[in-house]
Tab-separated table of C-alpha atoms in Angstrom:
chain	number	residue	atom	x	y	z
A	1	ARG	CA	-14.341	-3.834	-2.533
A	2	GLY	CA	-12.480	-4.624	-5.800
A	3	ASN	CA	-11.405	-0.981	-6.412
A	4	THR	CA	-8.095	-0.093	-7.665
A	5	VAL	CA	-6.357	2.987	-6.273
A	6	ALA	CA	-3.087	4.372	-7.769
A	7	ALA	CA	-0.685	5.232	-4.901
A	8	MET	CA	2.845	6.347	-4.347
A	9	THR	CA	4.978	4.825	-1.592
A	10	ARG	CA	5.965	7.475	1.159
A	11	GLU	CA	7.958	4.949	3.080
A	12	ILE	CA	8.561	1.269	3.309
A	13	SER	CA	10.281	-0.954	5.816
A	14	ARG	CA	10.464	-4.664	6.491
A	15	THR	CA	7.323	-4.597	8.470
A	16	GLY	CA	5.040	-1.979	6.779
A	17	ILE	CA	4.357	0.627	4.184
A	18	GLY	CA	3.054	4.227	4.002
A	19	LEU	CA	1.064	5.462	0.938
A	20	LEU	CA	-0.038	8.649	-0.693
A	21	HIS	CA	-3.083	8.551	-3.007
A	22	ARG	CA	-6.234	10.245	-3.997
A	23	GLY	CA	-9.387	8.906	-2.310
A	24	SER	CA	-9.873	7.445	1.128
A	25	LEU	CA	-9.041	3.806	2.059
A	26	THR	CA	-11.143	1.947	4.612
A	27	PRO	CA	-8.804	0.146	7.145
A	28	GLY	CA	-8.448	-3.564	6.493
A	29	GLU	CA	-6.760	-5.917	4.200
A	30	VAL	CA	-5.630	-4.709	0.735
A	31	THR	CA	-3.406	-6.005	-2.018
A	32	VAL	CA	-0.492	-3.702	-3.002
A	33	ARG	CA	1.218	-4.229	-6.361
A	34	MET	CA	4.632	-2.742	-7.051
A	35	ALA	CA	6.580	-3.097	-10.237
A	36	SER	CA	10.272	-2.547	-11.306
A	37	GLU	CA	11.451	-2.963	-14.841
A	38	GLU	CA	12.221	-6.748	-14.274
A	39	ARG	CA	9.754	-7.869	-11.564
A	40	GLN	CA	6.223	-7.382	-10.020
A	41	PHE	CA	5.796	-7.477	-6.388
A	42	VAL	CA	2.430	-8.379	-4.716
A	43	TYR	CA	1.919	-7.820	-1.072
A	44	ARG	CA	-0.986	-8.321	1.305
A	45	VAL	CA	-1.202	-5.263	3.674
A	46	ASN	CA	-3.427	-4.581	6.616
A	47	ILE	CA	-4.172	-0.799	6.196
A	48	GLU	CA	-4.478	0.550	9.795
A	49	TRP	CA	-5.193	4.195	9.206
A	50	CYS	CA	-5.980	6.812	6.487
A	51	HIS	CA	-6.112	10.587	6.949
A	52	PRO	CA	-6.686	13.437	4.481
A	53	CYS	CA	-3.938	15.784	3.686
A	54	GLU	CA	-3.545	18.567	1.099
A	55	ASN	CA	-5.190	18.829	-2.450
A	56	GLY	CA	-7.621	15.971	-1.999
A	57	MET	CA	-4.857	13.571	-1.254
A	58	PHE	CA	-4.741	10.996	1.499
A	59	LEU	CA	-2.072	9.472	3.657
A	60	SER	CA	-2.365	5.781	4.887
A	61	GLY	CA	-0.214	3.266	6.503
A	62	GLY	CA	-0.346	-0.344	7.245
A	63	GLN	CA	1.644	-3.622	8.170
A	64	PHE	CA	2.643	-6.303	5.683
A	65	LEU	CA	0.712	-9.582	6.319
A	66	HIS	CA	3.036	-12.716	6.548
A	67	ASP	CA	2.195	-14.651	3.472
A	68	SER	CA	3.033	-11.815	1.150
A	69	GLY	CA	5.052	-12.761	-1.918
A	70	ASN	CA	6.426	-11.595	-5.155
A	71	LYS	CA	6.371	-12.748	-8.701
A	72	SER	CA	9.226	-12.620	-11.204
């Protein structure tokens, strides 16, 4: 929908990612941007689930889509 949601990674593997964030995510394709001091990484992720947890936060998880890439 064009919205930006700040999130923290809970877990990450070669195939998927778990996120912690404020506000619910609708399952479907999203763009996840992560940055280090030297590089920015951009991934396409298929969010498969999103559940509320404590203090108005949400947990979500999804699988990386194959043509994800990164930028230097």
